[in-house]
XYZ file of C-alpha atoms in Angstrom:
127
model
C 0.000 0.000 0.000
C 1.320 3.418 -0.969
C 2.320 5.822 1.815
C 2.512 9.590 1.638
C 4.571 11.480 4.212
C 3.428 14.950 5.241
C 6.436 16.889 6.484
C 6.051 20.620 5.821
C 2.719 22.209 6.735
C 2.126 25.947 6.586
C 1.463 27.299 10.075
C 2.936 24.224 11.785
C 6.551 24.439 12.899
C 8.911 21.681 11.821
C 9.438 19.088 14.520
C 12.768 19.089 16.331
C 12.492 15.280 16.177
C 13.127 13.235 13.015
C 9.424 12.557 12.292
C 6.709 13.388 9.770
C 3.765 15.536 10.815
C 1.556 12.817 9.377
C 1.591 9.697 7.260
C -1.249 8.906 4.874
C -1.845 5.224 4.203
C -4.768 4.446 1.936
C -7.788 6.287 3.346
C -6.228 6.933 6.746
C -4.061 9.772 8.041
C -1.949 9.260 11.172
C -1.113 12.642 12.723
C 1.866 12.978 15.069
C 1.436 14.431 18.543
C 1.120 18.217 18.609
C 1.892 20.676 21.382
C 1.270 24.354 22.059
C 4.019 25.821 19.908
C 4.128 28.860 17.684
C 5.098 28.894 14.005
C 8.707 29.465 15.086
C 8.664 26.201 17.069
C 8.846 27.945 20.436
C 6.601 26.548 23.157
C 3.730 28.869 24.147
C 2.689 28.190 27.744
C -0.856 28.703 28.910
C -3.740 26.968 30.593
C -4.387 23.414 29.487
C -7.345 24.608 27.389
C -5.260 27.335 25.717
C -2.538 24.820 24.947
C -5.109 22.303 23.686
C -6.590 24.928 21.312
C -3.148 25.526 19.770
C -2.395 21.810 19.532
C -5.779 21.035 17.938
C -5.229 23.893 15.453
C -1.987 22.197 14.390
C -3.749 18.820 14.110
C -6.459 20.362 11.914
C -3.886 22.143 9.686
C -1.945 18.912 9.256
C -5.105 16.958 8.428
C -6.003 19.593 5.826
C -2.519 19.510 4.288
C -2.930 15.742 3.971
C -6.289 16.128 2.188
C -8.514 15.428 5.202
C -10.727 17.662 7.332
C -11.498 17.933 11.029
C -14.714 16.034 10.266
C -12.585 13.090 9.070
C -10.881 12.693 12.454
C -12.013 9.387 13.952
C -9.613 8.974 16.869
C -7.895 11.380 19.264
C -5.204 10.598 21.834
C -4.750 13.163 24.624
C -1.814 13.113 27.016
C -2.324 15.351 30.054
C 0.162 16.427 32.680
C -2.756 16.659 35.128
C -5.981 14.703 34.676
C -7.753 17.350 36.775
C -7.834 19.375 33.514
C -9.950 16.822 31.618
C -13.279 18.532 32.394
C -12.120 21.833 30.897
C -10.704 20.135 27.801
C -13.940 18.120 27.450
C -15.807 21.418 26.960
C -13.375 22.392 24.198
C -13.655 18.918 22.652
C -17.438 19.322 22.572
C -17.045 22.646 20.740
C -14.550 21.272 18.210
C -16.483 18.110 17.349
C -20.271 18.153 16.877
C -22.436 15.817 18.916
C -23.007 12.551 17.099
C -19.716 12.963 15.187
C -17.184 12.953 18.005
C -14.053 10.874 17.500
C -13.191 7.945 19.712
C -10.635 9.023 22.286
C -8.027 7.905 24.779
C -6.791 10.070 27.632
C -4.009 9.468 30.108
C -1.671 11.298 32.430
C 1.933 11.559 31.308
C 4.839 12.086 33.685
C 6.244 14.781 31.400
C 5.680 16.290 27.959
C 8.209 18.029 25.685
C 8.901 21.695 26.502
C 7.022 21.287 29.794
C 3.727 21.274 27.901
C 0.429 20.616 29.671
C -1.238 18.579 26.885
C -0.306 16.715 23.699
C -2.854 15.942 20.972
C -2.477 13.278 18.288
C -5.134 11.971 15.927
C -6.149 9.591 13.182
C -8.360 10.683 10.302
C -10.161 8.348 7.888
C -12.617 8.603 5.031
């Protein structure tokens, strides 16, 4: 099966790690974990919700660059530094994904995230 690697995405900084932003395989797009970073790659601290908004914006830009949309996202993986923030992020999640079309999801608490981030968002899109 043919694979397409999405590396450069406008508005998404290049990763300091040797990875692709996403890999498209058939009708699926696997999007690498995204953090709250600006276009220059510098971490932008904030509340967990503020960081999640930035990370989701990167996920959506990457999906679009790969030929998918936010509506094509079928799975989301959220790594939190503090699970006490889940309720606030759930409200954001409800705003980003309409009821009846919300992706499956996994959440967990991580010991540490790159740059001292509060949340990391990764996703899978399919059509």
